[in-house]
mmCIF file of C-alpha atoms and ligand atoms in Angstrom:
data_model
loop_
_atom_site.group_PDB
_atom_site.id
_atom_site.type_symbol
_atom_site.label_atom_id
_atom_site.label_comp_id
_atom_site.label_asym_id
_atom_site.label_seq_id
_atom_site.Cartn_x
_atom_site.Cartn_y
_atom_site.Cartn_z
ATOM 1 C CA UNK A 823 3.652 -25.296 -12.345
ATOM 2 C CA UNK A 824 4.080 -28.489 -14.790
ATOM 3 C CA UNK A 825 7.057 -29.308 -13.193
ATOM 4 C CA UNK A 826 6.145 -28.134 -9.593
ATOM 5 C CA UNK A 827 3.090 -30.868 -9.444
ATOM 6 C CA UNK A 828 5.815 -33.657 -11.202
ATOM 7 C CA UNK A 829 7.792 -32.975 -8.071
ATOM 8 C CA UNK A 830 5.184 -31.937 -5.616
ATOM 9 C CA UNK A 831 7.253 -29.157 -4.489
ATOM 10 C CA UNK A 832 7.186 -25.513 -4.789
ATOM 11 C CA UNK A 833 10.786 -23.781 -3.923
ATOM 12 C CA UNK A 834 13.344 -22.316 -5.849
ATOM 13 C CA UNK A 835 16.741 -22.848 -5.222
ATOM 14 C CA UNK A 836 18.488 -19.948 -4.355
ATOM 15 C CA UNK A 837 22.069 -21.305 -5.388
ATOM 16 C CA UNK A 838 24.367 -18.790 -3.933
ATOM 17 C CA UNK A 839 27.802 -21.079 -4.009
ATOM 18 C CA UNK A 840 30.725 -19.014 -5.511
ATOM 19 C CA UNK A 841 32.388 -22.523 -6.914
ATOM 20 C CA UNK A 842 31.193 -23.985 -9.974
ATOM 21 C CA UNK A 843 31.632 -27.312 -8.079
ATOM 22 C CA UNK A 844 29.684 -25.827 -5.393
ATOM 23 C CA UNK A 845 26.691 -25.582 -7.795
ATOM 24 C CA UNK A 846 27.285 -28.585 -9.877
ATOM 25 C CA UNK A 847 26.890 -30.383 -6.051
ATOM 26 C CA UNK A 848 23.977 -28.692 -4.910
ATOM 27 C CA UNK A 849 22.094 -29.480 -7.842
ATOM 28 C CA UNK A 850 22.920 -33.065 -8.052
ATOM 29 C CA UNK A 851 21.892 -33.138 -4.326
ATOM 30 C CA UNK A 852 18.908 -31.369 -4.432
ATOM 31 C CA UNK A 853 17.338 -30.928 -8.083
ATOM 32 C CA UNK A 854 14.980 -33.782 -7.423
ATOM 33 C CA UNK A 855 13.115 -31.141 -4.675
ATOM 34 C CA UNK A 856 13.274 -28.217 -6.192
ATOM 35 C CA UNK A 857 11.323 -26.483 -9.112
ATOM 36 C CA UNK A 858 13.652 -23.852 -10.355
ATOM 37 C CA UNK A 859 17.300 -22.726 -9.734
ATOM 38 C CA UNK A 860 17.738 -19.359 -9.016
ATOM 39 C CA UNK A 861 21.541 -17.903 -9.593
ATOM 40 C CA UNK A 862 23.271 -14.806 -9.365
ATOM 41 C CA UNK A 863 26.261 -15.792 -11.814
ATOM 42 C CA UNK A 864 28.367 -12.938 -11.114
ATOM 43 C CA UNK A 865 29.112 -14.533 -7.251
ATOM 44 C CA UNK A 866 30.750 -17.209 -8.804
ATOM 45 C CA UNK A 867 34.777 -17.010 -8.958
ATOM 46 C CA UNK A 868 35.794 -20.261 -11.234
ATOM 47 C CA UNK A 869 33.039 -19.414 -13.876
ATOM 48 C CA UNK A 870 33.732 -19.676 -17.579
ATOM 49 C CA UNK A 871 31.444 -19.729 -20.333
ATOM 50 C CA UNK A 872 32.097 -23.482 -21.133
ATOM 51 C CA UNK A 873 31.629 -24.901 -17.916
ATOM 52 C CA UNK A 874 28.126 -22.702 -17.478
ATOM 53 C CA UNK A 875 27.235 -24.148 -20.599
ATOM 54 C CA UNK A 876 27.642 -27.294 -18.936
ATOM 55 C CA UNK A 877 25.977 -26.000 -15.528
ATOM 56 C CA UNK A 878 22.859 -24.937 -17.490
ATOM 57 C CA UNK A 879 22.919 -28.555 -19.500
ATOM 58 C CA UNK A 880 22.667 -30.022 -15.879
ATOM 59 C CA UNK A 881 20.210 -27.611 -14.783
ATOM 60 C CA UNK A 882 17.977 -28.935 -17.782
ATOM 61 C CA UNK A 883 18.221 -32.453 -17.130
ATOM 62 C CA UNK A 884 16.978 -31.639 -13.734
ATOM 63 C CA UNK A 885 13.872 -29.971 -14.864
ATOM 64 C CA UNK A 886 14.777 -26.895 -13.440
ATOM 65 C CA UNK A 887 14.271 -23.171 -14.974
ATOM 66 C CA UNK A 888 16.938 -21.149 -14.547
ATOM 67 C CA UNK A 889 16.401 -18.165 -12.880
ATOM 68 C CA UNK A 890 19.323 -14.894 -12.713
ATOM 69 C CA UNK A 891 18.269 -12.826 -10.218
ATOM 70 C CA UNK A 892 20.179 -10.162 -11.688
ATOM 71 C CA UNK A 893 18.334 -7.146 -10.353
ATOM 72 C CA UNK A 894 18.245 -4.933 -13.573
ATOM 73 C CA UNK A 895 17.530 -1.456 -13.097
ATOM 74 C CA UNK A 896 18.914 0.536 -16.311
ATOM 75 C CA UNK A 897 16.860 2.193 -18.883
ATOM 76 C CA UNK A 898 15.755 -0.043 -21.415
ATOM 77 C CA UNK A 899 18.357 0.225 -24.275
ATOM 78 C CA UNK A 900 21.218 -0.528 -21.838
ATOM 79 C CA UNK A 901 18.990 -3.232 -19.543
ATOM 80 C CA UNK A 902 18.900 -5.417 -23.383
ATOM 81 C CA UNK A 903 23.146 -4.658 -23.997
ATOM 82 C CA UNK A 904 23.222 -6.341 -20.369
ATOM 83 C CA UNK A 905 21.357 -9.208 -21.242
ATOM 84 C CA UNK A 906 24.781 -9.721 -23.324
ATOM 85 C CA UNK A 907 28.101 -8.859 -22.321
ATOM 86 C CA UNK A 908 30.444 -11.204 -20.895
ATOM 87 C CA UNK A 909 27.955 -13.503 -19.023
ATOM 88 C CA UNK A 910 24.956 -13.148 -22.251
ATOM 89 C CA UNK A 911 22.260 -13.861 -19.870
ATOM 90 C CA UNK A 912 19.877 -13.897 -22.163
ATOM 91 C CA UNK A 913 21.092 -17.216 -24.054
ATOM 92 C CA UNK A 914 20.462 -19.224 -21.307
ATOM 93 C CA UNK A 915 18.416 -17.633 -18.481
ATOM 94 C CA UNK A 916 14.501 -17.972 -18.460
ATOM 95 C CA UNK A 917 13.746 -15.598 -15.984
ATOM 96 C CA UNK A 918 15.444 -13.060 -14.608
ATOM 97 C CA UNK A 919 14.886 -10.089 -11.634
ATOM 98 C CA UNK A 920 14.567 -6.537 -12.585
ATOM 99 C CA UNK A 921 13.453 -3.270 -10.800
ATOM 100 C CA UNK A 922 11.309 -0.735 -12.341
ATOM 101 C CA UNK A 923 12.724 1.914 -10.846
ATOM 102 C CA UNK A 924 13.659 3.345 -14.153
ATOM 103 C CA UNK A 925 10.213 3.282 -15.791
ATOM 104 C CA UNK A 926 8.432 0.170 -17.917
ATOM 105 C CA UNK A 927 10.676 0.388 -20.741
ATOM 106 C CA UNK A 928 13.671 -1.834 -19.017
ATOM 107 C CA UNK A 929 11.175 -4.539 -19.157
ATOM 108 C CA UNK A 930 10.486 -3.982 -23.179
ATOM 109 C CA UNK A 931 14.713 -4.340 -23.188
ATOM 110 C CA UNK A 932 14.877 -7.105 -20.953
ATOM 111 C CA UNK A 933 12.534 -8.944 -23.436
ATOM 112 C CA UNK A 934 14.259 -7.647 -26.954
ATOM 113 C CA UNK A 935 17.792 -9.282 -25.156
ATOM 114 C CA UNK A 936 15.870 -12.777 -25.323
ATOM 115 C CA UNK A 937 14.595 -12.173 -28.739
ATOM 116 C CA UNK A 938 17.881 -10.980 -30.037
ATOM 117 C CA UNK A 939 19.173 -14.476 -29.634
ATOM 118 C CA UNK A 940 15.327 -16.284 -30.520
ATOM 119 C CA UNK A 941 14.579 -17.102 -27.049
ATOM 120 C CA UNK A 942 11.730 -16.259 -24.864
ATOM 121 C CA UNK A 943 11.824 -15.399 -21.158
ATOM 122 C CA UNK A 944 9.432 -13.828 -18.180
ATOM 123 C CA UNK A 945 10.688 -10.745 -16.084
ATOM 124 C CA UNK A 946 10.058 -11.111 -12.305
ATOM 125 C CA UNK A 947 9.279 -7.331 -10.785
ATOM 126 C CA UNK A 948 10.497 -6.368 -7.558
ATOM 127 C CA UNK A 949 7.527 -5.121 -5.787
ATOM 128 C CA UNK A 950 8.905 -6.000 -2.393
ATOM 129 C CA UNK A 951 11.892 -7.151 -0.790
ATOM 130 C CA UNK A 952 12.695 -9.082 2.020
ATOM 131 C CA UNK A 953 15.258 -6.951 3.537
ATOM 132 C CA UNK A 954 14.936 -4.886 6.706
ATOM 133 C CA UNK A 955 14.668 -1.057 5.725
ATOM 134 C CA UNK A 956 13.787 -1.108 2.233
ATOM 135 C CA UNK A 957 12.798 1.733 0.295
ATOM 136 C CA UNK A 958 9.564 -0.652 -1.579
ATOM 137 C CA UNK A 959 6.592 1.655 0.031
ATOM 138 C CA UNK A 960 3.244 0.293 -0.176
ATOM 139 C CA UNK A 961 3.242 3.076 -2.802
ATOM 140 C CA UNK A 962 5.440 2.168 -4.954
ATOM 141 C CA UNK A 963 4.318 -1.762 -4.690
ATOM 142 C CA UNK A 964 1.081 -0.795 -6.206
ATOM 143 C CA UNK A 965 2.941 1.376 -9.149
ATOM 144 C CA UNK A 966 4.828 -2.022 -10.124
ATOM 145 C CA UNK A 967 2.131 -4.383 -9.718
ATOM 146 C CA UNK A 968 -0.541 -1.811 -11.861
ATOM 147 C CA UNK A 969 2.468 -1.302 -14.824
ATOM 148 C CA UNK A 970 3.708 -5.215 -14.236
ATOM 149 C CA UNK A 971 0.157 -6.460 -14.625
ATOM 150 C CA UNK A 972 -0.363 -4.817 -18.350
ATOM 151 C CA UNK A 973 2.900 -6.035 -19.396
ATOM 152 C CA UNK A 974 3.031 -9.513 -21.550
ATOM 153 C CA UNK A 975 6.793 -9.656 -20.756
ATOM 154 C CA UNK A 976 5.957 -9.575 -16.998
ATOM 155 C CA UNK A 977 6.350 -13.315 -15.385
ATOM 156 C CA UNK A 978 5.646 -12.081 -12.236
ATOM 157 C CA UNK A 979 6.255 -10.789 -9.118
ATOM 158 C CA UNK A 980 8.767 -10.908 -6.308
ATOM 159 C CA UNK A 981 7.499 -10.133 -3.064
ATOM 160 C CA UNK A 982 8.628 -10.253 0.764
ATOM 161 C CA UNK A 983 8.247 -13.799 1.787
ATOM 162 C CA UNK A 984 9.458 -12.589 5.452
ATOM 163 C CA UNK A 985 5.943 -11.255 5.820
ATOM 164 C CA UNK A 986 2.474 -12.636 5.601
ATOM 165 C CA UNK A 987 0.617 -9.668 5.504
ATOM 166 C CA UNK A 988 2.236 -8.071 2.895
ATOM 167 C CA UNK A 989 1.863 -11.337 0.546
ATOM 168 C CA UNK A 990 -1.713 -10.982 1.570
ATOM 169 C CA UNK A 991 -1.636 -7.102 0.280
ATOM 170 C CA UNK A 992 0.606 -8.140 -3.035
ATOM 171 C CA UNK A 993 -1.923 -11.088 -3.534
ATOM 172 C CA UNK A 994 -4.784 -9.035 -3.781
ATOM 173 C CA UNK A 995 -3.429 -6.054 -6.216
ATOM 174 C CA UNK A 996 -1.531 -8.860 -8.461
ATOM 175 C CA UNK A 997 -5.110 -11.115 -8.693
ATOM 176 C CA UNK A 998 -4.390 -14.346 -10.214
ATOM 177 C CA UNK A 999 -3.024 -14.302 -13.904
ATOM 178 C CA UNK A 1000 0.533 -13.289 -12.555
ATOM 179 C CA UNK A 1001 2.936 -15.169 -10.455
ATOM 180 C CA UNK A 1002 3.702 -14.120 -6.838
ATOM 181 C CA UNK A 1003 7.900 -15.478 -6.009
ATOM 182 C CA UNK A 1004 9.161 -15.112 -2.561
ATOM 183 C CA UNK A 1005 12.189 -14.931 -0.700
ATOM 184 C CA UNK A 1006 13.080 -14.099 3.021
ATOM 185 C CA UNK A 1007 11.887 -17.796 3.419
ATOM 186 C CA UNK A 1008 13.198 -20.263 6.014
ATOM 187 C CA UNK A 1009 12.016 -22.938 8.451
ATOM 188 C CA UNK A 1010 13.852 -20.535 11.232
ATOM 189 C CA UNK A 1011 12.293 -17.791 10.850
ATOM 190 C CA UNK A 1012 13.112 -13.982 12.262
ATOM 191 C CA UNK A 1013 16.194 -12.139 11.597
ATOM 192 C CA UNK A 1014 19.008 -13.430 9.211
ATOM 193 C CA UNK A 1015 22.572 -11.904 8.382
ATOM 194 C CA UNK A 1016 23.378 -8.820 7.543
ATOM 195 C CA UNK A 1017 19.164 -7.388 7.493
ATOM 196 C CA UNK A 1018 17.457 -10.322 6.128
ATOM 197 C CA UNK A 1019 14.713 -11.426 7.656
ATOM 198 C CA UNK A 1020 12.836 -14.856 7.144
ATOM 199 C CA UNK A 1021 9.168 -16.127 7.362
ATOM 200 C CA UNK A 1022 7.660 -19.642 7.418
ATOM 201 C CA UNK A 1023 7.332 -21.156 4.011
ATOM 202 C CA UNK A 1024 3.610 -22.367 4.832
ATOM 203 C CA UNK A 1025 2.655 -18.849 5.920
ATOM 204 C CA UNK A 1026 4.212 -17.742 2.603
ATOM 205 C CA UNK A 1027 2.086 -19.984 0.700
ATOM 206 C CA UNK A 1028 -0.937 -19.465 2.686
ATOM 207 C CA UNK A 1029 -0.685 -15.942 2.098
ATOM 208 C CA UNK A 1030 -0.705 -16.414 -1.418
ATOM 209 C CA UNK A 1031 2.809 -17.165 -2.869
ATOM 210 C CA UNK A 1032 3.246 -19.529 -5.544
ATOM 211 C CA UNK A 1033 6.827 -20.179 -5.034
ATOM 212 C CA UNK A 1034 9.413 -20.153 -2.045
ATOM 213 C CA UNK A 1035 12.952 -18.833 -2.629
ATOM 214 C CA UNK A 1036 15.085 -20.446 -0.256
ATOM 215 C CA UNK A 1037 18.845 -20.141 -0.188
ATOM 216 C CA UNK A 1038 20.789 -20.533 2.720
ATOM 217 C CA UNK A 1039 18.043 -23.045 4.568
ATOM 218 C CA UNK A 1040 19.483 -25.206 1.821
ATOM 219 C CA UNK A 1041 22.447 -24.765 0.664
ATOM 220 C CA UNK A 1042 24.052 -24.199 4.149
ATOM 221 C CA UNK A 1043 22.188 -26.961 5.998
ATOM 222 C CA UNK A 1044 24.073 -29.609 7.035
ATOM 223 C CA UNK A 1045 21.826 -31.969 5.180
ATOM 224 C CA UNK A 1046 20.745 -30.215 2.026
ATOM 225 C CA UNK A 1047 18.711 -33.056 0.328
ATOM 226 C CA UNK A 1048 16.543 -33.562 3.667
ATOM 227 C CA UNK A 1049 16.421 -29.425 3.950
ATOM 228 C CA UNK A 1050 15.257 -29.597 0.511
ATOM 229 C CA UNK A 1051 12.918 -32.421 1.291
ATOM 230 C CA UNK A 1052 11.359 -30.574 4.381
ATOM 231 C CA UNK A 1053 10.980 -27.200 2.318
ATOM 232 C CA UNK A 1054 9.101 -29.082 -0.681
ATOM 233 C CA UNK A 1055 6.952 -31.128 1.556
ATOM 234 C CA UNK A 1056 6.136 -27.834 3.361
ATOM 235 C CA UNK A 1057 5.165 -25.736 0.128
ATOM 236 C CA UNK A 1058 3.071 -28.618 -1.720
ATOM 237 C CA UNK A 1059 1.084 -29.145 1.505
ATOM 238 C CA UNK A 1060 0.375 -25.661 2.215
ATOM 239 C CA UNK A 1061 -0.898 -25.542 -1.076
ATOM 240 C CA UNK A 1062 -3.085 -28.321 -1.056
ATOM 241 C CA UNK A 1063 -4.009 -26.739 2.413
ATOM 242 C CA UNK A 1064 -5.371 -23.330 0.413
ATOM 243 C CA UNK A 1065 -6.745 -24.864 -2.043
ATOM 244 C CA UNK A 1066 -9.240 -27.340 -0.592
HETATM 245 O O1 S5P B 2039 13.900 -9.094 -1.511
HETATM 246 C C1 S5P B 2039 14.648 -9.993 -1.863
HETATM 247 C C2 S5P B 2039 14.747 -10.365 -3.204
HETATM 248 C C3 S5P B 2039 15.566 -11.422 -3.537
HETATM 249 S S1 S5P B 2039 15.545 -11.959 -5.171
HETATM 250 N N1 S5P B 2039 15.343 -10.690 -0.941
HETATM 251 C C4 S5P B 2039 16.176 -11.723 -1.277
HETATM 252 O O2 S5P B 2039 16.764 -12.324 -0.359
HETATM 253 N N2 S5P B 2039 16.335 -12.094 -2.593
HETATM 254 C C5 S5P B 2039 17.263 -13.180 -2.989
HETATM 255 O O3 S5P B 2039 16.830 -14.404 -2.392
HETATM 256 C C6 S5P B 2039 18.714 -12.976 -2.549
HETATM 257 O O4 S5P B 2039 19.451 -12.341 -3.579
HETATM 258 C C7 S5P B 2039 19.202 -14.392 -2.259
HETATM 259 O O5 S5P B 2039 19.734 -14.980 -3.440
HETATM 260 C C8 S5P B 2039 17.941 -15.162 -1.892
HETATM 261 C C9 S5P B 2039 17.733 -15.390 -0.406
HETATM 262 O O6 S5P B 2039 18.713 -16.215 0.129
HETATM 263 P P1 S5P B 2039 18.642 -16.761 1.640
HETATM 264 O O7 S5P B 2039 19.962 -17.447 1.828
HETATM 265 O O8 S5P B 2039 18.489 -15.598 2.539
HETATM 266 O O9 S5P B 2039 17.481 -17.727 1.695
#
């Protein structure tokens, strides 16, 4: 939140580019806008530890978390060996996406990945998703939110920025001490490719979102920086906007 009010802007990057010059372009263009970078490092085809090291360096000096929305969904002993591996997540991600599909205890191996290597991070829960025909019942929302609330290594949660009612519904089981992130978010909003579906970023604030996800209204916008520009100027005023 630090940095969102230093940049009066309250979106995530979604950096889906599959070059590493793809990503070190996007963030040159746009980090000034944006309040955290949000990857999914296995999309990208050039990558190599070095030059991620590098990536992550550059992600820094822009202020930006960084974010792997790596979906994890394993039990917990094999959820922490995937925080390693080939990509070892965990030395350089501060947040990252898992389902709890598989019961709490992926979260408690999520969390002993960071402090394997001394670092500290916050788990994002999907309790919705912005995709058409998901399985996410109201249901099972409410399971998430009631074990994601209790948990310390909980961050937050992700929720469908496509729809303001449901933010509405998240907002109220989450309460305030946990962070609401949203994708499905774009300033054309209805039905995207391939069964994902976007809302207005002010609605998604409104609502109660503290954070937009926004990939392709970015990065494939003819003009990222003034994309970037519109989508931060649209979050930070919608927030001022609830909270007066
Ligand atoms: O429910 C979800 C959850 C996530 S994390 N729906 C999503 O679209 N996402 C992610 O947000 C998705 O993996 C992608 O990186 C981003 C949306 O990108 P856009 O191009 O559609 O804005």
């Amino acid at each position: 939140m630090e940095v969102a009010a230093r940049k009066k802007s309250l979106v995530c990057l979604a950096a889906d580019r599959n070059t590493m010059s793809g990503l070190f372009e996007l963030i040159e263009l746009v980090g000034p806008y944006v309040a955290a970078l949000k990857t999914h490092v296995d999309l990208v085809e050039d990558w190599n530890k070095e030059i991620w090291e590098e990536f992550c360096d550059a992600a820094n000096n822009a202020d930006l978390l960084i974010f792997e929305d790596r979906k994890f969904a394993d039990i917990g002993k094999i959820s922490r060996n995937q925080m390693a591996g080939i990509y070892d997540i965990r030395s350089w991600a501060d947040l990252v996406t898992s389902h709890l599909i598989s019961g709490p205890d992926v979260v408690d191996g999520l969390q002993t990945g960071w402090s394997d290597v001394n670092r500290d991070g916050g788990v994002l829960l999907l309790a919705q998703m912005s995709s058409r025909g998901n399985l996410l019942t109201p249901e099972y929302t409410e399971r998430v939110v009631s074990e994601g609330r209790k948990h310390a290594g909980v961050f937050g949660f992700i929720g469908n920025g496509s729809r303001p009612s449901e933010i509405t519904d998240l907002r109220k089981m989450v309460g305030d001490e946990k962070m609401i992130w949203t994708p499905g978010v774009n300033l054309q909003t209805g039905d995207g490719e391939m069964g994902q579906r976007y809302g207005d970023p002010r609605s998604a604030i409104i609502s109660g979102s503290d954070c937009i996800i926004v990939g392709s209204g970015i990065h494939q916008s003819e003009n990222p920086i003034e994309a970037a520009k519109k989508y931060a100027s649209a979050s930070w005023n919608a927030l001022l906007e609830r909270e007066l």
